[in-house]
Amino acid sequence: MKKQNILLRLFSIVFIFALLCLPVYAQVQSSIDIKNIELYPGGMAFGAKIISNGLTVVKFTEKQGKDASSAYSAGVREGDIITKINDNSINSIEDFVKQVDKNGGNKMKMTVMRNSSEMDFYVTPKYSENDGKYKTGIWVKDSTSGIGTITYINPKTNGFGGLGHAICDSSTGKPVPLSHGSVMDVSINGVIKGQAGTAGELKGTFQQRKIGTLTKNTPCGVFGLLSYGSFQCPEGLMKICPKEEVKEGEAYIWTTLDSGKPQKYKILISSIDATNNNTKNFRIKVVDEELLQKSGGIVQGMSGSPIIQDGRLVGAVTHVLINDPTQGYGIFIENMLNEMPSILL
């Protein structure tokens, strides 16, 4: 009987604890319920500076013959991310040079990431008579920068999402693995118009003012935290449009060209695929005469421009069709929010 009373009390305690936890759980769930999220639409240009997690191999000095790169001969390839040498972490070009110098002409273990897989290669540096040093015969890169557009800002956290696609290395075309990054103020001072076969581009200058930090670089966009007061959003808070409710027809975007602030331009949405989880969820066509006159349509740097339909935030501009710069693709806002760190939601 005594044993039964103890078990009954234990059951009661667990049950009461579960009841007390229910409101907290419900609150967490409702905070990420897409129908209850309200965001400020963006359209403001920003500069991104990314320091990569490891070094990206961009090219080799030689691939064949007596002067062939020892790293290439060992199996290292363009696009590989060097993370370690002899199990020592590599986070900068200075780290890399230091480890190679320290190793001398001895065989060393070079650890790289290739397509999300870690691989080890054994590289024996060659002595360079010209430089008087041992070298591996590769060119590496530890940082990337570029201009994009903010899609939205969460007023609760000042977290933001932008671009609608990953920041990729210009040499390899692969997403840059983010170690840390900065959001910088930029001035857009010109536009190179897009033409069939040639993508246009926003021309801008990085300012000295840092206005935030980047925390995540994903296939569906970049995310981070802005300093309060960094930007003046062009419209008030908006609800999210679920992807099932996006429809073909008229919409508009906010984007910054040479005026220094976001401007509103008309587009048309078509070819919607609600089952698609990547960055090309629907087609867009620029029909605004002013935007067509200024840029020819969609240009590099406009990625992330928020798309709004019937007073709700639908998604962001992501890609341009090279053969027709008046057309491109958009990503569902849901896909971006699914990749955003929960602490910023």
XYZ file of C-alpha atoms in Angstrom:
345
model
C 0.000 0.000 0.000
C 2.836 2.328 0.907
C 4.499 1.563 -2.438
C 1.279 2.406 -4.309
C 1.012 5.778 -2.506
C 4.566 6.649 -3.496
C 3.876 5.767 -7.130
C 0.633 7.779 -7.047
C 2.445 10.838 -5.683
C 5.200 10.473 -8.286
C 2.619 10.263 -11.080
C 0.866 13.391 -9.730
C 4.108 15.371 -9.650
C 4.970 14.393 -13.238
C 1.433 15.213 -14.425
C 1.441 18.656 -12.754
C 4.890 19.407 -14.206
C 3.649 18.468 -17.679
C 0.646 20.776 -17.292
C 2.885 23.640 -16.215
C 5.058 23.101 -19.282
C 2.171 23.130 -21.740
C 1.710 26.942 -21.871
C 5.446 27.407 -22.459
C 5.412 24.860 -25.281
C 2.336 26.443 -26.823
C 3.989 29.858 -26.650
C 7.104 28.577 -28.428
C 5.018 26.952 -31.150
C 2.846 30.022 -31.711
C 5.924 32.252 -31.959
C 7.011 30.417 -35.123
C 3.530 29.943 -36.564
C 3.784 31.539 -40.002
C 0.283 32.976 -39.793
C 1.197 34.925 -36.658
C 4.519 36.307 -37.873
C 4.655 39.954 -38.930
C 7.752 41.380 -40.591
C 8.929 44.664 -42.027
C 9.578 44.327 -45.781
C 13.071 45.363 -46.846
C 14.364 46.519 -50.195
C 17.443 48.223 -48.764
C 20.875 47.433 -50.223
C 23.547 46.055 -47.900
C 27.143 44.934 -48.122
C 28.170 41.477 -46.943
C 31.680 40.580 -45.837
C 32.176 36.889 -45.090
C 35.162 35.259 -43.450
C 35.006 31.602 -44.407
C 35.367 28.593 -42.141
C 38.584 27.323 -43.716
C 40.261 28.304 -46.985
C 38.731 27.810 -50.426
C 41.058 26.383 -53.095
C 40.545 28.598 -56.153
C 43.291 27.400 -58.533
C 46.659 25.649 -58.891
C 50.005 26.917 -60.179
C 50.413 23.933 -62.523
C 48.575 20.617 -62.861
C 51.053 18.619 -64.967
C 54.794 18.236 -65.494
C 57.726 18.743 -63.159
C 56.270 21.983 -61.803
C 52.887 20.417 -61.038
C 51.258 21.473 -57.787
C 52.015 18.950 -55.059
C 48.546 19.521 -53.615
C 46.889 18.757 -56.976
C 49.035 15.643 -57.408
C 47.924 14.481 -53.960
C 44.230 14.787 -54.922
C 43.182 18.269 -53.747
C 40.816 19.981 -56.190
C 39.356 23.434 -56.890
C 36.459 24.210 -54.578
C 37.813 22.121 -51.705
C 37.754 23.846 -48.308
C 41.025 23.370 -46.395
C 40.162 23.120 -42.700
C 43.286 21.585 -41.141
C 46.958 20.888 -41.728
C 48.420 18.129 -39.558
C 45.232 18.375 -37.443
C 45.822 22.097 -36.765
C 42.805 24.279 -37.627
C 43.209 26.672 -40.560
C 41.078 29.845 -40.407
C 43.170 32.324 -42.385
C 45.804 32.550 -45.088
C 48.291 33.448 -42.348
C 47.495 30.148 -40.563
C 48.033 28.258 -43.805
C 51.420 29.871 -44.590
C 52.579 29.363 -41.013
C 51.770 25.646 -41.043
C 53.416 25.045 -44.453
C 56.574 26.916 -43.341
C 56.650 24.965 -40.096
C 56.319 21.668 -41.960
C 59.193 22.390 -44.352
C 59.569 19.778 -47.081
C 58.017 16.959 -45.077
C 54.803 15.207 -46.080
C 51.822 16.764 -44.313
C 48.179 15.820 -43.836
C 45.795 18.315 -45.474
C 42.171 17.949 -44.354
C 39.514 19.341 -46.679
C 35.738 19.485 -46.939
C 34.352 18.422 -50.316
C 30.586 18.282 -50.890
C 29.956 18.033 -47.110
C 32.447 15.161 -46.767
C 35.730 15.421 -44.862
C 38.753 14.034 -46.717
C 42.479 13.765 -45.940
C 45.255 14.167 -48.518
C 48.990 13.785 -47.932
C 50.907 16.621 -49.575
C 54.683 17.037 -49.838
C 55.503 20.733 -50.468
C 58.091 21.611 -53.126
C 60.914 24.076 -52.593
C 60.645 27.269 -54.651
C 64.029 28.679 -55.706
C 62.417 32.035 -56.569
C 60.798 32.539 -53.151
C 63.171 30.494 -51.019
C 60.212 28.687 -49.432
C 58.366 25.392 -49.567
C 55.027 25.661 -51.377
C 52.032 23.478 -52.140
C 51.220 25.058 -55.523
C 47.714 26.310 -54.729
C 45.906 29.645 -54.545
C 43.499 29.953 -51.634
C 40.936 32.486 -50.474
C 39.623 33.200 -46.971
C 36.998 35.918 -47.501
C 34.222 37.018 -49.848
C 32.244 40.239 -50.204
C 29.308 41.444 -52.256
C 26.159 43.553 -52.426
C 22.623 42.264 -51.930
C 19.171 43.334 -50.779
C 17.461 42.848 -47.425
C 14.189 40.916 -47.706
C 12.724 41.487 -44.251
C 13.454 42.574 -40.682
C 11.891 40.982 -37.607
C 10.960 43.852 -35.219
C 11.077 41.552 -32.175
C 14.757 40.661 -32.554
C 16.062 42.945 -35.337
C 17.075 39.747 -37.090
C 16.961 39.903 -40.881
C 16.954 37.724 -43.962
C 18.330 38.678 -47.346
C 19.400 37.558 -50.846
C 17.121 34.517 -51.056
C 20.105 32.382 -52.051
C 23.565 31.616 -50.711
C 26.631 33.818 -51.056
C 28.884 31.734 -53.291
C 32.570 31.886 -54.074
C 33.033 33.636 -57.422
C 35.778 31.209 -58.451
C 34.068 27.927 -57.585
C 30.353 28.838 -57.575
C 29.936 26.985 -54.280
C 28.423 28.437 -51.063
C 31.028 30.003 -48.779
C 31.176 28.191 -45.399
C 30.609 31.006 -42.905
C 32.962 31.442 -39.958
C 31.809 34.998 -39.236
C 30.679 37.972 -41.244
C 29.694 41.622 -41.192
C 26.819 43.633 -42.614
C 28.146 46.907 -44.024
C 26.475 50.098 -45.144
C 26.715 50.646 -48.918
C 26.019 53.437 -51.374
C 24.541 52.424 -54.738
C 25.969 54.808 -57.308
C 25.028 53.248 -60.613
C 23.366 50.439 -62.551
C 24.714 48.410 -65.453
C 21.636 47.470 -67.471
C 20.963 43.814 -68.174
C 20.810 42.622 -71.765
C 20.057 39.288 -73.382
C 23.075 37.086 -72.687
C 24.651 39.473 -70.157
C 23.540 40.011 -66.565
C 23.315 43.592 -65.333
C 24.686 44.737 -61.996
C 24.216 47.282 -59.234
C 27.392 49.297 -58.728
C 28.037 50.329 -55.161
C 30.664 51.359 -52.641
C 31.198 49.846 -49.201
C 31.078 52.433 -46.429
C 33.108 52.214 -43.237
C 30.038 51.794 -41.027
C 29.329 48.256 -39.827
C 25.584 47.884 -39.278
C 25.226 44.247 -38.266
C 26.571 40.714 -38.213
C 25.974 37.714 -40.461
C 25.286 34.461 -38.650
C 24.225 32.003 -41.373
C 24.803 31.505 -45.108
C 22.287 29.024 -46.550
C 20.915 27.959 -49.953
C 17.761 29.978 -49.106
C 19.490 33.202 -48.089
C 21.743 34.887 -45.559
C 20.645 35.758 -42.042
C 21.940 37.915 -39.251
C 21.374 40.645 -36.714
C 21.179 44.352 -37.516
C 21.998 47.308 -35.313
C 18.816 49.085 -34.239
C 18.028 52.029 -36.470
C 20.267 50.801 -39.300
C 17.511 51.060 -41.904
C 14.242 52.853 -42.539
C 11.833 50.245 -43.932
C 9.594 51.397 -46.816
C 6.341 49.969 -45.383
C 4.839 48.936 -42.070
C 4.528 45.452 -40.601
C 3.151 42.785 -42.938
C 1.783 39.306 -42.494
C 3.307 36.356 -44.331
C 1.573 34.853 -47.358
C 1.666 31.022 -47.081
C 3.038 29.442 -50.240
C -0.291 27.718 -50.924
C -1.957 31.128 -51.149
C 0.489 32.757 -53.560
C -1.330 33.312 -56.847
C -0.486 34.206 -60.411
C -0.909 37.834 -61.297
C 0.152 41.290 -60.165
C 2.587 41.966 -57.340
C 5.368 44.440 -56.601
C 8.894 44.564 -55.248
C 10.932 47.022 -53.219
C 14.501 47.502 -54.393
C 17.224 50.168 -54.227
C 18.842 51.493 -57.377
C 20.611 54.842 -57.674
C 18.145 56.846 -55.552
C 19.702 55.627 -52.310
C 16.408 54.304 -50.936
C 13.930 51.540 -51.817
C 11.480 52.194 -54.641
C 8.334 50.261 -55.532
C 8.108 48.475 -58.906
C 5.407 46.316 -60.524
C 5.938 42.667 -61.466
C 3.864 39.649 -62.501
C 3.998 36.227 -60.791
C 3.531 32.972 -62.759
C 4.444 29.248 -62.816
C 4.027 28.713 -59.062
C 5.291 25.414 -57.605
C 4.208 25.101 -53.958
C 5.991 21.728 -53.602
C 9.389 23.177 -54.417
C 11.750 23.757 -51.466
C 14.626 25.432 -53.287
C 15.178 29.019 -54.433
C 13.207 28.927 -57.704
C 9.610 28.589 -56.500
C 7.878 30.795 -59.075
C 8.599 32.951 -62.099
C 8.508 36.735 -62.037
C 8.402 39.271 -64.859
C 9.210 42.947 -64.495
C 6.479 45.064 -66.102
C 7.325 48.411 -64.500
C 8.441 50.835 -67.222
C 10.646 52.861 -64.898
C 12.560 49.794 -63.693
C 12.921 48.482 -67.248
C 14.301 51.839 -68.313
C 16.793 52.022 -65.454
C 18.059 48.445 -65.229
C 16.563 46.448 -68.083
C 14.845 44.262 -65.488
C 16.514 42.136 -62.813
C 20.231 42.690 -62.174
C 22.847 41.342 -59.774
C 22.487 43.005 -56.380
C 18.677 42.952 -56.513
C 18.585 39.437 -55.047
C 16.552 39.568 -51.854
C 14.202 42.303 -53.011
C 10.920 41.565 -51.194
C 7.904 40.504 -53.260
C 4.503 41.682 -51.995
C 1.065 40.601 -53.149
C -2.290 41.714 -51.713
C -0.629 43.365 -48.739
C 1.335 40.274 -47.667
C 4.997 39.298 -47.961
C 5.278 36.509 -50.556
C 9.021 36.020 -50.951
C 12.105 37.482 -52.588
C 13.760 37.908 -55.974
C 16.541 35.327 -56.403
C 17.678 34.830 -60.007
C 17.530 36.458 -63.419
C 17.089 34.692 -66.749
C 20.295 35.528 -68.607
C 18.599 35.426 -72.004
C 15.751 37.670 -70.819
C 16.631 40.040 -67.938
C 12.995 41.135 -67.639
C 12.284 37.713 -66.117
C 13.619 35.693 -63.220
C 12.700 33.606 -60.205
C 11.437 34.151 -56.690
C 11.661 32.131 -53.476
C 8.785 31.612 -51.015
C 9.218 33.565 -47.791
C 8.428 30.324 -45.944
C 11.545 28.695 -47.367
C 13.660 31.579 -46.088
C 12.080 31.533 -42.633
C 12.647 27.769 -42.361
C 16.404 28.398 -42.702
C 16.535 31.395 -40.358
C 18.141 30.692 -36.934
C 15.318 30.292 -34.380
C 16.942 32.800 -32.051
C 16.297 35.523 -34.663
C 12.616 34.665 -35.106
